[in-house]
PDB file of C-alpha atoms and ligand atoms in Angstrom:
ATOM      1  CA  MET A   1     -15.307   2.652 -17.345  1.00 82.00           C
ATOM      2  CA  SER A   2     -11.945   4.373 -17.483  1.00 91.00           C
ATOM      3  CA  SER A   3     -10.202   5.365 -14.284  1.00 95.00           C
ATOM      4  CA  HIS A   4      -7.081   7.305 -13.307  1.00 97.00           C
ATOM      5  CA  TRP A   5      -4.890   7.811 -10.247  1.00 98.00           C
ATOM      6  CA  ARG A   6      -4.470  11.234  -8.674  1.00 98.00           C
ATOM      7  CA  GLN A   7      -2.911  12.418  -5.479  1.00 97.00           C
ATOM      8  CA  ALA A   8      -5.157  11.859  -2.454  1.00 98.00           C
ATOM      9  CA  LEU A   9      -6.589  14.995  -0.714  1.00 97.00           C
ATOM     10  CA  PRO A  10      -7.747  15.298   2.900  1.00 95.00           C
ATOM     11  CA  SER A  11     -11.270  15.495   1.531  1.00 97.00           C
ATOM     12  CA  ASP A  12     -10.894  11.949   0.138  1.00 98.00           C
ATOM     13  CA  LEU A  13     -10.452  10.464   3.609  1.00 97.00           C
ATOM     14  CA  PRO A  14     -14.100   9.416   4.155  1.00 97.00           C
ATOM     15  CA  ASP A  15     -14.059   7.569   0.792  1.00 98.00           C
ATOM     16  CA  ILE A  16     -10.731   5.885   1.540  1.00 98.00           C
ATOM     17  CA  ALA A  17     -11.937   4.862   4.990  1.00 97.00           C
ATOM     18  CA  ALA A  18     -15.215   3.504   3.595  1.00 98.00           C
ATOM     19  CA  ILE A  19     -13.378   1.435   0.910  1.00 98.00           C
ATOM     20  CA  ALA A  20     -10.869   0.154   3.503  1.00 97.00           C
ATOM     21  CA  ALA A  21     -13.670  -0.932   5.808  1.00 97.00           C
ATOM     22  CA  ARG A  22     -15.445  -2.730   2.997  1.00 97.00           C
ATOM     23  CA  ILE A  23     -12.364  -4.545   1.550  1.00 97.00           C
ATOM     24  CA  HIS A  24     -10.372  -5.106   4.761  1.00 95.00           C
ATOM     25  CA  PRO A  25     -13.046  -5.796   7.411  1.00 94.00           C
ATOM     26  CA  GLU A  26     -10.511  -8.011   9.303  1.00 92.00           C
ATOM     27  CA  LEU A  27      -7.726  -5.456   9.133  1.00 91.00           C
ATOM     28  CA  PRO A  28      -9.468  -2.230  10.303  1.00 93.00           C
ATOM     29  CA  GLU A  29      -7.566   1.024  10.396  1.00 95.00           C
ATOM     30  CA  ARG A  30      -8.743   4.404  11.745  1.00 96.00           C
ATOM     31  CA  PRO A  31      -9.153   7.274   9.251  1.00 96.00           C
ATOM     32  CA  GLU A  32      -6.694   9.391  11.281  1.00 97.00           C
ATOM     33  CA  VAL A  33      -4.057   6.686  10.649  1.00 97.00           C
ATOM     34  CA  PHE A  34      -4.572   7.143   6.904  1.00 97.00           C
ATOM     35  CA  ALA A  35      -4.580  10.939   7.399  1.00 97.00           C
ATOM     36  CA  GLU A  36      -1.156  10.847   9.055  1.00 98.00           C
ATOM     37  CA  LYS A  37       0.378   8.970   6.087  1.00 98.00           C
ATOM     38  CA  MET A  38      -1.167  11.525   3.741  1.00 97.00           C
ATOM     39  CA  ARG A  39       0.460  14.340   5.789  1.00 97.00           C
ATOM     40  CA  LEU A  40       3.835  12.654   6.032  1.00 98.00           C
ATOM     41  CA  TYR A  41       4.174  11.540   2.419  1.00 97.00           C
ATOM     42  CA  PRO A  42       1.470  12.954   0.144  1.00 97.00           C
ATOM     43  CA  ASP A  43       3.320  11.880  -3.007  1.00 97.00           C
ATOM     44  CA  GLY A  44       2.755   8.246  -2.122  1.00 97.00           C
ATOM     45  CA  CYS A  45      -0.980   8.532  -1.365  1.00 98.00           C
ATOM     46  CA  ARG A  46      -3.244   8.241  -4.388  1.00 98.00           C
ATOM     47  CA  VAL A  47      -6.893   7.684  -5.101  1.00 98.00           C
ATOM     48  CA  LEU A  48      -8.315   5.963  -8.124  1.00 98.00           C
ATOM     49  CA  ILE A  49     -11.039   8.024  -9.744  1.00 98.00           C
ATOM     50  CA  ALA A  50     -13.789   6.894 -12.134  1.00 98.00           C
ATOM     51  CA  ASP A  51     -16.592   9.165 -13.079  1.00 97.00           C
ATOM     52  CA  ASP A  52     -15.567  11.607 -10.281  1.00 97.00           C
ATOM     53  CA  THR A  53     -15.882   8.854  -7.687  1.00 98.00           C
ATOM     54  CA  VAL A  54     -13.157   7.319  -5.551  1.00 98.00           C
ATOM     55  CA  VAL A  55     -13.021   3.645  -6.554  1.00 98.00           C
ATOM     56  CA  GLY A  56      -9.678   2.683  -5.018  1.00 98.00           C
ATOM     57  CA  TYR A  57      -6.629   3.957  -3.240  1.00 98.00           C
ATOM     58  CA  GLY A  58      -2.941   3.248  -2.917  1.00 98.00           C
ATOM     59  CA  ILE A  59      -0.672   4.256  -0.052  1.00 98.00           C
ATOM     60  CA  ALA A  60       3.134   4.088   0.085  1.00 98.00           C
ATOM     61  CA  HIS A  61       5.792   5.811   2.160  1.00 98.00           C
ATOM     62  CA  PRO A  62       9.536   5.633   2.877  1.00 97.00           C
ATOM     63  CA  TRP A  63      10.464   3.048   5.430  1.00 97.00           C
ATOM     64  CA  LYS A  64      13.205   0.569   6.555  1.00 97.00           C
ATOM     65  CA  LEU A  65      13.537  -2.795   4.847  1.00 97.00           C
ATOM     66  CA  HIS A  66      12.400  -5.797   6.890  1.00 96.00           C
ATOM     67  CA  LEU A  67      10.397  -3.638   9.228  1.00 95.00           C
ATOM     68  CA  ILE A  68       6.605  -3.458   9.034  1.00 95.00           C
ATOM     69  CA  PRO A  69       4.882  -0.376  10.251  1.00 93.00           C
ATOM     70  CA  PRO A  70       2.116  -1.113  12.754  1.00 88.00           C
ATOM     71  CA  LEU A  71      -1.413  -1.640  11.444  1.00 91.00           C
ATOM     72  CA  ASP A  72      -3.935   0.908  12.622  1.00 95.00           C
ATOM     73  CA  ASP A  73      -1.265   2.959  14.400  1.00 95.00           C
ATOM     74  CA  PHE A  74       0.706   6.130  13.741  1.00 98.00           C
ATOM     75  CA  LEU A  75       4.152   6.197  12.168  1.00 98.00           C
ATOM     76  CA  HIS A  76       5.055   9.350  14.156  1.00 98.00           C
ATOM     77  CA  GLY A  77       7.435  10.346  11.360  1.00 98.00           C
ATOM     78  CA  LEU A  78       9.473   8.851   8.557  1.00 97.00           C
ATOM     79  CA  PRO A  79      12.961   7.372   9.045  1.00 96.00           C
ATOM     80  CA  ASP A  80      15.876   9.669   8.073  1.00 95.00           C
ATOM     81  CA  ASP A  81      17.690   6.590   6.775  1.00 95.00           C
ATOM     82  CA  ALA A  82      14.829   5.048   4.821  1.00 97.00           C
ATOM     83  CA  ASP A  83      15.991   2.369   2.351  1.00 96.00           C
ATOM     84  CA  CYS A  84      12.629   1.361   0.798  1.00 97.00           C
ATOM     85  CA  LEU A  85       9.239   2.618  -0.128  1.00 98.00           C
ATOM     86  CA  TYR A  86       6.760   0.559   1.775  1.00 98.00           C
ATOM     87  CA  VAL A  87       3.505  -0.076  -0.066  1.00 98.00           C
ATOM     88  CA  HIS A  88       0.992  -0.025   2.817  1.00 97.00           C
ATOM     89  CA  ASP A  89      -2.022  -0.932   0.728  1.00 97.00           C
ATOM     90  CA  VAL A  90      -3.497  -0.914  -2.757  1.00 97.00           C
ATOM     91  CA  VAL A  91      -7.214  -1.422  -3.331  1.00 98.00           C
ATOM     92  CA  VAL A  92      -9.246  -1.357  -6.492  1.00 98.00           C
ATOM     93  CA  LEU A  93     -12.999  -1.868  -6.049  1.00 98.00           C
ATOM     94  CA  PRO A  94     -14.185  -5.132  -7.776  1.00 97.00           C
ATOM     95  CA  ASP A  95     -15.990  -3.459 -10.655  1.00 96.00           C
ATOM     96  CA  PHE A  96     -12.803  -1.687 -11.690  1.00 97.00           C
ATOM     97  CA  ARG A  97     -10.353  -4.580 -11.494  1.00 97.00           C
ATOM     98  CA  GLY A  98      -8.871  -6.476 -14.396  1.00 95.00           C
ATOM     99  CA  LYS A  99      -6.764  -3.684 -15.947  1.00 95.00           C
ATOM    100  CA  GLN A 100      -3.599  -4.067 -13.898  1.00 94.00           C
ATOM    101  CA  ILE A 101      -4.402  -0.795 -12.117  1.00 97.00           C
ATOM    102  CA  ALA A 102      -2.404  -1.862  -9.048  1.00 97.00           C
ATOM    103  CA  GLY A 103       0.566  -2.234 -11.419  1.00 96.00           C
ATOM    104  CA  ALA A 104       0.089   1.351 -12.551  1.00 97.00           C
ATOM    105  CA  PHE A 105       0.170   2.484  -8.966  1.00 98.00           C
ATOM    106  CA  LEU A 106       3.448   0.557  -8.361  1.00 97.00           C
ATOM    107  CA  ALA A 107       4.967   2.103 -11.472  1.00 97.00           C
ATOM    108  CA  MET A 108       4.053   5.574 -10.216  1.00 97.00           C
ATOM    109  CA  VAL A 109       5.488   4.911  -6.799  1.00 97.00           C
ATOM    110  CA  ALA A 110       8.648   3.445  -8.294  1.00 96.00           C
ATOM    111  CA  ALA A 111       9.082   6.609 -10.435  1.00 95.00           C
ATOM    112  CA  LEU A 112       8.826   9.041  -7.501  1.00 95.00           C
ATOM    113  CA  PRO A 113      11.936  11.050  -6.790  1.00 85.00           C
ATOM    114  CA  LYS A 114      13.686   9.227  -3.977  1.00 86.00           C
ATOM    115  CA  SER A 115      16.216  10.201  -1.403  1.00 86.00           C
ATOM    116  CA  ALA A 116      19.594   8.453  -1.532  1.00 89.00           C
ATOM    117  CA  GLY A 117      19.406   4.965  -0.090  1.00 93.00           C
ATOM    118  CA  ILE A 118      15.926   4.042  -1.286  1.00 96.00           C
ATOM    119  CA  GLY A 119      16.435   1.111  -3.653  1.00 96.00           C
ATOM    120  CA  SER A 120      13.462  -1.105  -3.126  1.00 97.00           C
ATOM    121  CA  LEU A 121       9.753  -1.387  -2.781  1.00 98.00           C
ATOM    122  CA  ALA A 122       8.406  -3.566   0.036  1.00 98.00           C
ATOM    123  CA  LEU A 123       4.969  -4.780   1.026  1.00 98.00           C
ATOM    124  CA  VAL A 124       3.042  -7.378   2.922  1.00 97.00           C
ATOM    125  CA  SER A 125       1.067  -9.573   0.575  1.00 97.00           C
ATOM    126  CA  VAL A 126      -2.309 -10.738   1.994  1.00 94.00           C
ATOM    127  CA  TYR A 127      -5.269 -12.656   0.641  1.00 91.00           C
ATOM    128  CA  GLY A 128      -3.025 -14.902  -1.526  1.00 92.00           C
ATOM    129  CA  THR A 129      -1.828 -12.025  -3.719  1.00 95.00           C
ATOM    130  CA  GLN A 130       1.807 -13.229  -3.643  1.00 97.00           C
ATOM    131  CA  ALA A 131       1.730 -14.586  -7.249  1.00 97.00           C
ATOM    132  CA  MET A 132       0.349 -11.265  -8.455  1.00 96.00           C
ATOM    133  CA  TRP A 133       3.107  -9.227  -6.795  1.00 97.00           C
ATOM    134  CA  GLU A 134       5.737 -11.609  -8.118  1.00 98.00           C
ATOM    135  CA  ARG A 135       4.571 -10.652 -11.611  1.00 96.00           C
ATOM    136  CA  PHE A 136       5.508  -7.070 -10.724  1.00 96.00           C
ATOM    137  CA  GLY A 137       9.038  -8.095  -9.610  1.00 97.00           C
ATOM    138  CA  PHE A 138       8.428  -8.671  -5.887  1.00 98.00           C
ATOM    139  CA  ARG A 139      10.037 -11.674  -4.194  1.00 98.00           C
ATOM    140  CA  ALA A 140       9.181 -13.180  -0.816  1.00 98.00           C
ATOM    141  CA  ALA A 141      11.882 -12.303   1.763  1.00 97.00           C
ATOM    142  CA  ALA A 142      12.599 -14.682   4.587  1.00 93.00           C
ATOM    143  CA  PRO A 143      11.309 -13.043   7.784  1.00 93.00           C
ATOM    144  CA  ASP A 144      13.384 -12.961  11.000  1.00 94.00           C
ATOM    145  CA  ALA A 145      11.624 -13.715  14.320  1.00 94.00           C
ATOM    146  CA  ALA A 146      10.533 -10.092  14.935  1.00 93.00           C
ATOM    147  CA  LEU A 147       9.130  -9.796  11.420  1.00 94.00           C
ATOM    148  CA  ARG A 148       7.303 -13.119  11.826  1.00 94.00           C
ATOM    149  CA  VAL A 149       5.490 -11.785  14.919  1.00 92.00           C
ATOM    150  CA  LYS A 150       4.363  -8.651  13.010  1.00 91.00           C
ATOM    151  CA  LEU A 151       3.320 -10.622   9.981  1.00 93.00           C
ATOM    152  CA  ALA A 152       1.057 -12.782  12.139  1.00 90.00           C
ATOM    153  CA  THR A 153      -1.126  -9.753  12.815  1.00 88.00           C
ATOM    154  CA  TYR A 154      -1.920  -9.659   9.023  1.00 89.00           C
ATOM    155  CA  GLY A 155      -3.369 -13.125   8.913  1.00 87.00           C
ATOM    156  CA  GLU A 156      -2.084 -16.542   7.882  1.00 87.00           C
ATOM    157  CA  SER A 157      -1.221 -15.899   4.244  1.00 88.00           C
ATOM    158  CA  ALA A 158       0.785 -12.737   4.971  1.00 95.00           C
ATOM    159  CA  THR A 159       4.129 -12.664   3.206  1.00 97.00           C
ATOM    160  CA  TYR A 160       6.761  -9.933   3.331  1.00 98.00           C
ATOM    161  CA  MET A 161       7.949  -9.141  -0.217  1.00 98.00           C
ATOM    162  CA  VAL A 162      10.621  -6.906  -1.719  1.00 98.00           C
ATOM    163  CA  CYS A 163      11.090  -5.562  -5.247  1.00 97.00           C
ATOM    164  CA  THR A 164      14.563  -4.190  -6.027  1.00 97.00           C
ATOM    165  CA  LEU A 165      14.357  -1.037  -8.137  1.00 95.00           C
ATOM    166  CA  SER A 166      16.686  -0.587 -11.070  1.00 86.00           C
ATOM    167  CA  ALA A 167      19.191   2.228 -10.565  1.00 74.00           C
TER     168      ALA A 167
HETATM  169  C1  COA B   1      -4.967  -6.481  -5.583  1.00 71.23           C
HETATM  170  C2  COA B   1      -5.785  -5.585  -6.475  1.00 71.23           C
HETATM  171  C3  COA B   1      -5.529  -4.112  -6.077  1.00 71.23           C
HETATM  172  C4  COA B   1      -5.416  -5.813  -7.916  1.00 71.23           C
HETATM  173  O1  COA B   1      -6.342  -5.129  -8.731  1.00 71.23           O
HETATM  174  P1  COA B   1      -6.013  -4.862 -10.275  1.00 71.23           P
HETATM  175  O2  COA B   1      -4.809  -4.025 -10.444  1.00 71.23           O
HETATM  176  O3  COA B   1      -7.291  -4.420 -10.954  1.00 71.23           O
HETATM  177  O4  COA B   1      -5.568  -6.330 -10.740  1.00 71.23           O
HETATM  178  P2  COA B   1      -6.033  -7.099 -12.011  1.00 71.23           P
HETATM  179  O5  COA B   1      -7.437  -7.599 -11.787  1.00 71.23           O
HETATM  180  O6  COA B   1      -5.804  -6.300 -13.243  1.00 71.23           O
HETATM  181  O7  COA B   1      -5.083  -8.327 -11.909  1.00 71.23           O
HETATM  182  C5  COA B   1      -3.754  -8.288 -12.370  1.00 71.23           C
HETATM  183  C6  COA B   1      -3.280  -9.697 -12.501  1.00 71.23           C
HETATM  184  O8  COA B   1      -3.070 -10.261 -11.209  1.00 71.23           O
HETATM  185  C7  COA B   1      -3.954 -11.376 -11.017  1.00 71.23           C
HETATM  186  N1  COA B   1      -4.498 -11.306  -9.707  1.00 71.23           N
HETATM  187  C8  COA B   1      -5.363 -10.383  -9.198  1.00 71.23           C
HETATM  188  N2  COA B   1      -5.689 -10.689  -7.919  1.00 71.23           N
HETATM  189  C9  COA B   1      -4.971 -11.821  -7.624  1.00 71.23           C
HETATM  190  C10 COA B   1      -4.864 -12.618  -6.452  1.00 71.23           C
HETATM  191  N3  COA B   1      -5.495 -12.296  -5.334  1.00 71.23           N
HETATM  192  N4  COA B   1      -4.025 -13.675  -6.492  1.00 71.23           N
HETATM  193  C11 COA B   1      -3.328 -13.989  -7.589  1.00 71.23           C
HETATM  194  N5  COA B   1      -3.420 -13.273  -8.780  1.00 71.23           N
HETATM  195  C12 COA B   1      -4.211 -12.212  -8.738  1.00 71.23           C
HETATM  196  C13 COA B   1      -5.036 -11.266 -12.019  1.00 71.23           C
HETATM  197  O9  COA B   1      -5.528 -12.544 -12.428  1.00 71.23           O
HETATM  198  C14 COA B   1      -4.354 -10.571 -13.166  1.00 71.23           C
HETATM  199  O10 COA B   1      -3.709 -11.523 -13.984  1.00 71.23           O
HETATM  200  P3  COA B   1      -3.893 -11.465 -15.616  1.00 71.23           P
HETATM  201  O11 COA B   1      -3.117 -10.240 -16.038  1.00 71.23           O
HETATM  202  O12 COA B   1      -3.283 -12.760 -16.064  1.00 71.23           O
HETATM  203  O13 COA B   1      -5.348 -11.372 -15.846  1.00 71.23           O
HETATM  204  C15 COA B   1      -7.303  -5.914  -6.243  1.00 71.23           C
HETATM  205  O14 COA B   1      -7.527  -7.234  -6.593  1.00 71.23           O
HETATM  206  C16 COA B   1      -7.825  -5.633  -4.865  1.00 71.23           C
HETATM  207  O15 COA B   1      -8.177  -4.497  -4.564  1.00 71.23           O
HETATM  208  N6  COA B   1      -7.855  -6.666  -4.001  1.00 71.23           N
HETATM  209  C17 COA B   1      -8.316  -6.467  -2.653  1.00 71.23           C
HETATM  210  C18 COA B   1      -7.290  -5.704  -1.790  1.00 71.23           C
HETATM  211  C19 COA B   1      -5.896  -6.371  -1.848  1.00 71.23           C
HETATM  212  O16 COA B   1      -5.797  -7.607  -1.818  1.00 71.23           O
HETATM  213  N7  COA B   1      -4.921  -5.515  -1.874  1.00 71.23           N
HETATM  214  C20 COA B   1      -3.543  -5.956  -1.877  1.00 71.23           C
HETATM  215  C21 COA B   1      -3.115  -6.148  -0.469  1.00 71.23           C
HETATM  216  S1  COA B   1      -1.425  -6.759  -0.406  1.00 71.23           S
END
């Protein structure tokens, strides 16, 4: 079935929260935490639609390189001196995978108008997805001690990765 990304609306929150709870049972986040990101940076929050149903989501927002926003907690604002777009999460429900849809989300995020200084995408790879992100241009970045502590909250395979955007 064909699917497409569109900007997420507040009314999509229950669907996003249900998908997150299903796909990330070990990394739970409250719906109000998703809602804050949608308020702060609506351009980076998308839902994947197939047959009028939400079958995935992607969330990204401006942030600082080598810093990981807290899981299941509020950002309380976006940094004035952001230098990356942090991809908080991308999920495609199993029946709709296999068409590089996460890649389409990344391309959309990379094409967003950006304030001066934002030159990279960053994310935390989990569930062994590192090889997949490498195919989209991400490279593992060596974490400092503070980053290592944060990464540990994402599970053992968590890897901080950065993709430099072309000018
Ligand atoms: C990650 C995810 C969004 C990718 O979905 P998708 O865009 O439909 O990805 P595709 O199935 O088209 O896969 C794209 C390529 O990456 C590969 N790939 C997919 N998942 C992978 C994984 N976990 N590890 C390594 N490679 C992977 C696929 O084999 C495919 O390669 P191919 O082009 O040679 O066939 C989806 O698998 C998902 O929702 N996973 C659970 C949530 C998750 O892990 N999110 C990312 C958190 S960092």
